Amino acid sequence: MAMILASQSPRRRELLGQMGFSFTVRPARGEELPHPELTPAQLVEELARQKALEVSAGADADDVVVAADTVVAVDGTVLGKPRDRAHAAEMLSALSGREHTVYTGVAVKRGEKLLVEHEATLVRFRPLTQREIHLYIQTGEPMDKAGGYGIQGYGALLVEGIRGDYFNVVGLPICRLGRMLAQVGEDALARCAETCVEKER
Ligand SMILES: Cc1cn([C@H]2C[C@H](O)[C@@H](COP(=O)(O)OP(=O)(O)OP(=O)(O)O)O2)c(=O)[nH]c1=O
């Protein structure tokens, strides 16, 4: 068995590593076309499913493929990654002083079995001035991230609080993924315990 992470995201790489699995990375090329007819939850599930199916086409039957997709939703608008700095400023203004929801869809595929779920986390931003938005964009952090911020970086300075899974905001809901992997026969805790016992010897 090999585990394959169908993602180019360095955050997802780190989070899957944190679960104790060894894995290879094979990003999906997948086109992320707009789907205005889907809710944010349906959208992230659909995109995660597409990435998992694309990458599993070249995998062995026993391989476990993990894929994910993250968007931010505020006022019925879905925010992906900003196109440029002006777009990032628009997104951050929309998030300033209020609560939004971060959705991550997760797909796990092994052989014929395909599981697709999503996790939602509420995130509250403190009110931001235009100057603060400008300074934050200058850090370069917003550009490759849904909603134009990274809670795990300088973006922490903008976040008053969250309700739900923190890791979901970073891009991979570890607890939910752990349960999904157990359903396809990969028990993260058992594996971690085994590794730790080995280290103690
Ligand atoms: C809201 C938020 C998003 N993000 C990131 C997670 C995702 O990497 C990115 C959303 O883009 P995605 O399209 O979900 O993922 P990706 O293009 O980076 O990688 P791939 O499609 O190959 O899996 O935003 C953070 O790192 N921190 C945050 O606080």
PDB file of C-alpha atoms and ligand atoms in Angstrom:
ATOM      1  CA  MET A   1       0.000   0.000   0.000  1.00  0.00           C
ATOM      2  CA  ALA A   2       1.127   3.516  -0.733  1.00  0.00           C
ATOM      3  CA  MET A   3      -0.587   6.664   0.414  1.00  0.00           C
ATOM      4  CA  ILE A   4      -0.748   9.442  -2.155  1.00  0.00           C
ATOM      5  CA  LEU A   5      -1.550  13.057  -1.345  1.00  0.00           C
ATOM      6  CA  ALA A   6      -3.158  14.631  -4.424  1.00  0.00           C
ATOM      7  CA  SER A   7      -2.151  18.181  -3.460  1.00  0.00           C
ATOM      8  CA  GLN A   8       0.485  20.779  -4.194  1.00  0.00           C
ATOM      9  CA  SER A   9      -0.249  22.553  -0.908  1.00  0.00           C
ATOM     10  CA  PRO A  10       2.733  22.579   1.497  1.00  0.00           C
ATOM     11  CA  ARG A  11       0.259  23.008   4.397  1.00  0.00           C
ATOM     12  CA  ARG A  12      -1.594  19.800   3.527  1.00  0.00           C
ATOM     13  CA  ARG A  13       1.741  17.997   3.216  1.00  0.00           C
ATOM     14  CA  GLU A  14       2.698  19.074   6.717  1.00  0.00           C
ATOM     15  CA  LEU A  15      -0.695  18.209   8.229  1.00  0.00           C
ATOM     16  CA  LEU A  16      -0.824  14.714   6.697  1.00  0.00           C
ATOM     17  CA  GLY A  17       2.738  14.154   7.973  1.00  0.00           C
ATOM     18  CA  GLN A  18       1.516  15.171  11.432  1.00  0.00           C
ATOM     19  CA  MET A  19      -0.888  12.199  11.327  1.00  0.00           C
ATOM     20  CA  GLY A  20       2.070   9.792  11.231  1.00  0.00           C
ATOM     21  CA  PHE A  21       1.608   8.497   7.679  1.00  0.00           C
ATOM     22  CA  SER A  22       4.357   8.332   5.128  1.00  0.00           C
ATOM     23  CA  PHE A  23       3.111   9.275   1.692  1.00  0.00           C
ATOM     24  CA  THR A  24       4.082  10.559  -1.718  1.00  0.00           C
ATOM     25  CA  VAL A  25       2.801  13.774  -3.272  1.00  0.00           C
ATOM     26  CA  ARG A  26       1.142  13.740  -6.690  1.00  0.00           C
ATOM     27  CA  PRO A  27      -0.760  17.013  -7.255  1.00  0.00           C
ATOM     28  CA  ALA A  28      -3.862  16.939  -9.425  1.00  0.00           C
ATOM     29  CA  ARG A  29      -3.768  19.343 -12.338  1.00  0.00           C
ATOM     30  CA  GLY A  30      -7.562  19.691 -12.238  1.00  0.00           C
ATOM     31  CA  GLU A  31      -9.278  22.761 -13.565  1.00  0.00           C
ATOM     32  CA  GLU A  32     -11.154  24.559 -10.827  1.00  0.00           C
ATOM     33  CA  LEU A  33     -14.081  25.804 -12.897  1.00  0.00           C
ATOM     34  CA  PRO A  34     -16.747  27.961 -11.239  1.00  0.00           C
ATOM     35  CA  HIS A  35     -19.912  26.099 -10.205  1.00  0.00           C
ATOM     36  CA  PRO A  36     -22.447  28.806  -9.277  1.00  0.00           C
ATOM     37  CA  GLU A  37     -25.214  26.213  -8.848  1.00  0.00           C
ATOM     38  CA  LEU A  38     -23.431  24.473  -5.960  1.00  0.00           C
ATOM     39  CA  THR A  39     -23.389  25.456  -2.296  1.00  0.00           C
ATOM     40  CA  PRO A  40     -19.883  25.982  -0.832  1.00  0.00           C
ATOM     41  CA  ALA A  41     -20.109  22.578   0.868  1.00  0.00           C
ATOM     42  CA  GLN A  42     -21.109  20.841  -2.384  1.00  0.00           C
ATOM     43  CA  LEU A  43     -18.414  22.747  -4.282  1.00  0.00           C
ATOM     44  CA  VAL A  44     -15.481  21.711  -2.051  1.00  0.00           C
ATOM     45  CA  GLU A  45     -16.714  18.118  -2.042  1.00  0.00           C
ATOM     46  CA  GLU A  46     -16.964  18.113  -5.837  1.00  0.00           C
ATOM     47  CA  LEU A  47     -13.488  19.618  -6.299  1.00  0.00           C
ATOM     48  CA  ALA A  48     -11.918  17.196  -3.800  1.00  0.00           C
ATOM     49  CA  ARG A  49     -13.665  14.285  -5.559  1.00  0.00           C
ATOM     50  CA  GLN A  50     -12.337  15.404  -8.956  1.00  0.00           C
ATOM     51  CA  LYS A  51      -8.763  15.686  -7.643  1.00  0.00           C
ATOM     52  CA  ALA A  52      -8.922  12.230  -6.022  1.00  0.00           C
ATOM     53  CA  LEU A  53     -10.344  10.627  -9.179  1.00  0.00           C
ATOM     54  CA  GLU A  54      -7.737  12.273 -11.409  1.00  0.00           C
ATOM     55  CA  VAL A  55      -4.796  11.096  -9.316  1.00  0.00           C
ATOM     56  CA  SER A  56      -6.190   7.624  -8.564  1.00  0.00           C
ATOM     57  CA  ALA A  57      -6.340   6.944 -12.331  1.00  0.00           C
ATOM     58  CA  GLY A  58      -2.575   6.397 -12.214  1.00  0.00           C
ATOM     59  CA  ALA A  59      -2.479   4.608  -8.840  1.00  0.00           C
ATOM     60  CA  ASP A  60      -2.471   0.926  -7.827  1.00  0.00           C
ATOM     61  CA  ALA A  61      -5.744  -0.631  -6.604  1.00  0.00           C
ATOM     62  CA  ASP A  62      -4.481  -0.858  -3.019  1.00  0.00           C
ATOM     63  CA  ASP A  63      -3.163   2.738  -2.885  1.00  0.00           C
ATOM     64  CA  VAL A  64      -4.948   5.284  -0.718  1.00  0.00           C
ATOM     65  CA  VAL A  65      -5.443   8.649  -2.425  1.00  0.00           C
ATOM     66  CA  VAL A  66      -6.223  11.738  -0.323  1.00  0.00           C
ATOM     67  CA  ALA A  67      -7.403  15.023  -1.880  1.00  0.00           C
ATOM     68  CA  ALA A  68      -8.879  18.240  -0.498  1.00  0.00           C
ATOM     69  CA  ASP A  69     -10.174  21.651  -1.479  1.00  0.00           C
ATOM     70  CA  THR A  70     -10.724  24.769   0.654  1.00  0.00           C
ATOM     71  CA  VAL A  71     -12.907  27.839   0.103  1.00  0.00           C
ATOM     72  CA  VAL A  72     -14.101  30.722   2.269  1.00  0.00           C
ATOM     73  CA  ALA A  73     -17.783  31.721   2.222  1.00  0.00           C
ATOM     74  CA  VAL A  74     -19.159  35.066   3.357  1.00  0.00           C
ATOM     75  CA  ASP A  75     -22.625  36.485   2.589  1.00  0.00           C
ATOM     76  CA  GLY A  76     -23.329  33.759   0.057  1.00  0.00           C
ATOM     77  CA  THR A  77     -20.145  34.601  -1.859  1.00  0.00           C
ATOM     78  CA  VAL A  78     -17.448  31.983  -2.323  1.00  0.00           C
ATOM     79  CA  LEU A  79     -13.860  33.206  -2.086  1.00  0.00           C
ATOM     80  CA  GLY A  80     -11.061  31.121  -3.561  1.00  0.00           C
ATOM     81  CA  LYS A  81      -7.470  32.320  -3.942  1.00  0.00           C
ATOM     82  CA  PRO A  82      -6.978  36.019  -4.833  1.00  0.00           C
ATOM     83  CA  ARG A  83      -6.035  36.768  -8.453  1.00  0.00           C
ATOM     84  CA  ASP A  84      -3.810  39.695  -7.455  1.00  0.00           C
ATOM     85  CA  ARG A  85      -3.173  42.154  -4.636  1.00  0.00           C
ATOM     86  CA  ALA A  86      -6.253  44.272  -5.392  1.00  0.00           C
ATOM     87  CA  HIS A  87      -8.411  41.145  -5.260  1.00  0.00           C
ATOM     88  CA  ALA A  88      -6.790  40.147  -1.948  1.00  0.00           C
ATOM     89  CA  ALA A  89      -7.603  43.617  -0.549  1.00  0.00           C
ATOM     90  CA  GLU A  90     -11.246  43.199  -1.635  1.00  0.00           C
ATOM     91  CA  MET A  91     -11.457  39.823   0.081  1.00  0.00           C
ATOM     92  CA  LEU A  92      -9.889  41.051   3.317  1.00  0.00           C
ATOM     93  CA  SER A  93     -12.251  44.078   3.383  1.00  0.00           C
ATOM     94  CA  ALA A  94     -15.191  41.695   2.995  1.00  0.00           C
ATOM     95  CA  LEU A  95     -13.957  39.598   5.948  1.00  0.00           C
ATOM     96  CA  SER A  96     -13.098  42.553   8.228  1.00  0.00           C
ATOM     97  CA  GLY A  97     -15.009  42.783  11.525  1.00  0.00           C
ATOM     98  CA  ARG A  98     -17.209  39.756  10.988  1.00  0.00           C
ATOM     99  CA  GLU A  99     -17.609  36.025  10.846  1.00  0.00           C
ATOM    100  CA  HIS A 100     -17.154  33.790   7.796  1.00  0.00           C
ATOM    101  CA  THR A 101     -17.078  30.061   7.172  1.00  0.00           C
ATOM    102  CA  VAL A 102     -14.141  28.021   5.898  1.00  0.00           C
ATOM    103  CA  TYR A 103     -15.139  24.842   4.068  1.00  0.00           C
ATOM    104  CA  THR A 104     -12.727  22.052   3.236  1.00  0.00           C
ATOM    105  CA  GLY A 105     -13.867  19.094   1.160  1.00  0.00           C
ATOM    106  CA  VAL A 106     -11.926  15.855   1.602  1.00  0.00           C
ATOM    107  CA  ALA A 107     -11.911  12.812  -0.673  1.00  0.00           C
ATOM    108  CA  VAL A 108     -10.348   9.447   0.163  1.00  0.00           C
ATOM    109  CA  LYS A 109     -10.150   6.800  -2.521  1.00  0.00           C
ATOM    110  CA  ARG A 110      -8.978   3.197  -2.212  1.00  0.00           C
ATOM    111  CA  GLY A 111      -9.860   0.735  -4.970  1.00  0.00           C
ATOM    112  CA  GLU A 112     -13.577   0.996  -5.658  1.00  0.00           C
ATOM    113  CA  LYS A 113     -14.245   2.810  -2.399  1.00  0.00           C
ATOM    114  CA  LEU A 114     -14.604   6.594  -2.590  1.00  0.00           C
ATOM    115  CA  LEU A 115     -15.465   8.653   0.492  1.00  0.00           C
ATOM    116  CA  VAL A 116     -16.207  12.377   0.163  1.00  0.00           C
ATOM    117  CA  GLU A 117     -17.028  14.658   3.102  1.00  0.00           C
ATOM    118  CA  HIS A 118     -16.569  18.253   4.186  1.00  0.00           C
ATOM    119  CA  GLU A 119     -15.843  20.147   7.371  1.00  0.00           C
ATOM    120  CA  ALA A 120     -16.940  23.729   8.150  1.00  0.00           C
ATOM    121  CA  THR A 121     -15.248  26.108  10.621  1.00  0.00           C
ATOM    122  CA  LEU A 122     -16.478  29.577  11.666  1.00  0.00           C
ATOM    123  CA  VAL A 123     -13.766  32.243  11.795  1.00  0.00           C
ATOM    124  CA  ARG A 124     -14.212  35.741  13.217  1.00  0.00           C
ATOM    125  CA  PHE A 125     -11.953  38.591  12.001  1.00  0.00           C
ATOM    126  CA  ARG A 126     -11.375  41.743  14.044  1.00  0.00           C
ATOM    127  CA  PRO A 127     -12.137  45.023  12.259  1.00  0.00           C
ATOM    128  CA  LEU A 128      -9.226  45.933   9.934  1.00  0.00           C
ATOM    129  CA  THR A 129      -8.173  49.360   8.693  1.00  0.00           C
ATOM    130  CA  GLN A 130      -7.178  49.885   5.043  1.00  0.00           C
ATOM    131  CA  ARG A 131      -3.623  50.425   6.293  1.00  0.00           C
ATOM    132  CA  GLU A 132      -3.616  47.051   8.071  1.00  0.00           C
ATOM    133  CA  ILE A 133      -4.982  45.309   4.967  1.00  0.00           C
ATOM    134  CA  HIS A 134      -2.244  46.945   2.888  1.00  0.00           C
ATOM    135  CA  LEU A 135       0.461  45.905   5.374  1.00  0.00           C
ATOM    136  CA  TYR A 136      -0.806  42.336   5.519  1.00  0.00           C
ATOM    137  CA  ILE A 137      -0.801  42.061   1.721  1.00  0.00           C
ATOM    138  CA  GLN A 138       2.792  43.342   1.737  1.00  0.00           C
ATOM    139  CA  THR A 139       3.822  40.198   3.651  1.00  0.00           C
ATOM    140  CA  GLY A 140       2.919  38.207   0.513  1.00  0.00           C
ATOM    141  CA  GLU A 141       0.988  35.705   2.600  1.00  0.00           C
ATOM    142  CA  PRO A 142      -2.498  36.115   1.057  1.00  0.00           C
ATOM    143  CA  MET A 143      -1.682  35.165  -2.510  1.00  0.00           C
ATOM    144  CA  ASP A 144      -1.887  31.348  -2.515  1.00  0.00           C
ATOM    145  CA  LYS A 145      -4.604  31.035   0.100  1.00  0.00           C
ATOM    146  CA  ALA A 146      -8.401  30.796  -0.010  1.00  0.00           C
ATOM    147  CA  GLY A 147      -9.951  34.013   1.333  1.00  0.00           C
ATOM    148  CA  GLY A 148      -6.579  35.771   1.084  1.00  0.00           C
ATOM    149  CA  TYR A 149      -5.238  34.888   4.534  1.00  0.00           C
ATOM    150  CA  GLY A 150      -3.376  32.171   6.406  1.00  0.00           C
ATOM    151  CA  ILE A 151      -4.466  31.602  10.004  1.00  0.00           C
ATOM    152  CA  GLN A 152      -1.237  29.685  10.625  1.00  0.00           C
ATOM    153  CA  GLY A 153       0.934  32.715   9.730  1.00  0.00           C
ATOM    154  CA  TYR A 154       0.732  36.492  10.162  1.00  0.00           C
ATOM    155  CA  GLY A 155      -2.985  36.060   9.484  1.00  0.00           C
ATOM    156  CA  ALA A 156      -3.291  34.969  13.123  1.00  0.00           C
ATOM    157  CA  LEU A 157      -3.048  38.694  13.912  1.00  0.00           C
ATOM    158  CA  LEU A 158      -6.407  39.195  12.155  1.00  0.00           C
ATOM    159  CA  VAL A 159      -8.374  36.332  13.721  1.00  0.00           C
ATOM    160  CA  GLU A 160     -10.281  37.017  16.941  1.00  0.00           C
ATOM    161  CA  GLY A 161     -11.557  33.487  17.327  1.00  0.00           C
ATOM    162  CA  ILE A 162     -12.785  30.321  15.640  1.00  0.00           C
ATOM    163  CA  ARG A 163     -15.501  27.740  16.217  1.00  0.00           C
ATOM    164  CA  GLY A 164     -14.659  24.272  14.917  1.00  0.00           C
ATOM    165  CA  ASP A 165     -11.561  22.479  13.655  1.00  0.00           C
ATOM    166  CA  TYR A 166      -8.494  24.754  13.359  1.00  0.00           C
ATOM    167  CA  PHE A 167      -6.768  22.368  10.940  1.00  0.00           C
ATOM    168  CA  ASN A 168      -9.746  22.609   8.632  1.00  0.00           C
ATOM    169  CA  VAL A 169      -8.974  26.324   8.199  1.00  0.00           C
ATOM    170  CA  VAL A 170      -5.352  25.520   7.308  1.00  0.00           C
ATOM    171  CA  GLY A 171      -6.590  23.108   4.624  1.00  0.00           C
ATOM    172  CA  LEU A 172      -7.024  19.590   6.031  1.00  0.00           C
ATOM    173  CA  PRO A 173      -9.471  18.584   8.807  1.00  0.00           C
ATOM    174  CA  ILE A 174      -7.245  16.047  10.568  1.00  0.00           C
ATOM    175  CA  CYS A 175      -9.880  14.556  12.887  1.00  0.00           C
ATOM    176  CA  ARG A 176     -12.399  13.949  10.070  1.00  0.00           C
ATOM    177  CA  LEU A 177      -9.703  12.631   7.727  1.00  0.00           C
ATOM    178  CA  GLY A 178      -8.541  10.230  10.468  1.00  0.00           C
ATOM    179  CA  ARG A 179     -12.042   8.754  10.654  1.00  0.00           C
ATOM    180  CA  MET A 180     -12.307   8.516   6.862  1.00  0.00           C
ATOM    181  CA  LEU A 181      -8.940   6.755   6.587  1.00  0.00           C
ATOM    182  CA  ALA A 182      -9.997   4.272   9.287  1.00  0.00           C
ATOM    183  CA  GLN A 183     -12.995   3.406   7.063  1.00  0.00           C
ATOM    184  CA  VAL A 184     -10.634   2.336   4.283  1.00  0.00           C
ATOM    185  CA  GLY A 185      -8.438   0.352   6.673  1.00  0.00           C
ATOM    186  CA  GLU A 186      -5.754   2.889   7.643  1.00  0.00           C
ATOM    187  CA  ASP A 187      -5.757   3.602  11.365  1.00  0.00           C
ATOM    188  CA  ALA A 188      -3.613   6.683  12.056  1.00  0.00           C
ATOM    189  CA  LEU A 189      -3.521   6.259  15.840  1.00  0.00           C
ATOM    190  CA  ALA A 190      -2.555   2.583  15.624  1.00  0.00           C
ATOM    191  CA  ARG A 191       0.241   3.492  13.242  1.00  0.00           C
ATOM    192  CA  CYS A 192       1.498   6.317  15.481  1.00  0.00           C
ATOM    193  CA  ALA A 193       1.419   4.047  18.542  1.00  0.00           C
ATOM    194  CA  GLU A 194       3.405   1.378  16.657  1.00  0.00           C
ATOM    195  CA  THR A 195       6.026   3.920  15.598  1.00  0.00           C
ATOM    196  CA  CYS A 196       6.336   5.296  19.123  1.00  0.00           C
ATOM    197  CA  VAL A 197       6.764   1.830  20.639  1.00  0.00           C
ATOM    198  CA  GLU A 198       9.498   1.162  18.072  1.00  0.00           C
ATOM    199  CA  LYS A 199      11.261   4.411  19.019  1.00  0.00           C
ATOM    200  CA  GLU A 200      11.187   3.513  22.743  1.00  0.00           C
ATOM    201  CA  ARG A 201      12.893   0.167  22.155  1.00  0.00           C
TER     202      ARG A 201
HETATM  203  C1  LIG B   1      -8.282  30.083   4.875  1.00  0.00           C
HETATM  204  C2  LIG B   1      -6.914  29.482   4.695  1.00  0.00           C
HETATM  205  C3  LIG B   1      -6.554  28.802   3.527  1.00  0.00           C
HETATM  206  N1  LIG B   1      -5.303  28.277   3.380  1.00  0.00           N
HETATM  207  C4  LIG B   1      -4.895  27.547   2.148  1.00  0.00           C
HETATM  208  C5  LIG B   1      -5.204  26.053   2.140  1.00  0.00           C
HETATM  209  C6  LIG B   1      -5.089  25.697   0.678  1.00  0.00           C
HETATM  210  O1  LIG B   1      -3.745  25.344   0.393  1.00  0.00           O
HETATM  211  C7  LIG B   1      -5.433  27.008  -0.049  1.00  0.00           C
HETATM  212  C8  LIG B   1      -6.732  26.847  -0.813  1.00  0.00           C
HETATM  213  O2  LIG B   1      -6.469  26.345  -2.086  1.00  0.00           O
HETATM  214  P1  LIG B   1      -6.913  24.915  -2.634  1.00  0.00           P
HETATM  215  O3  LIG B   1      -7.374  25.129  -4.044  1.00  0.00           O
HETATM  216  O4  LIG B   1      -7.848  24.247  -1.676  1.00  0.00           O
HETATM  217  O5  LIG B   1      -5.573  24.023  -2.616  1.00  0.00           O
HETATM  218  P2  LIG B   1      -4.181  24.247  -3.371  1.00  0.00           P
HETATM  219  O6  LIG B   1      -4.393  24.794  -4.756  1.00  0.00           O
HETATM  220  O7  LIG B   1      -3.272  25.045  -2.455  1.00  0.00           O
HETATM  221  O8  LIG B   1      -3.587  22.790  -3.461  1.00  0.00           O
HETATM  222  P3  LIG B   1      -4.215  21.503  -4.212  1.00  0.00           P
HETATM  223  O9  LIG B   1      -5.392  21.924  -5.050  1.00  0.00           O
HETATM  224  O10 LIG B   1      -3.100  20.931  -5.032  1.00  0.00           O
HETATM  225  O11 LIG B   1      -4.602  20.585  -3.080  1.00  0.00           O
HETATM  226  O12 LIG B   1      -5.562  28.010   0.980  1.00  0.00           O
HETATM  227  C9  LIG B   1      -4.356  28.418   4.394  1.00  0.00           C
HETATM  228  O13 LIG B   1      -3.213  27.952   4.266  1.00  0.00           O
HETATM  229  N2  LIG B   1      -4.703  29.066   5.553  1.00  0.00           N
HETATM  230  C10 LIG B   1      -5.929  29.610   5.766  1.00  0.00           C
HETATM  231  O14 LIG B   1      -6.179  30.198   6.853  1.00  0.00           O
END
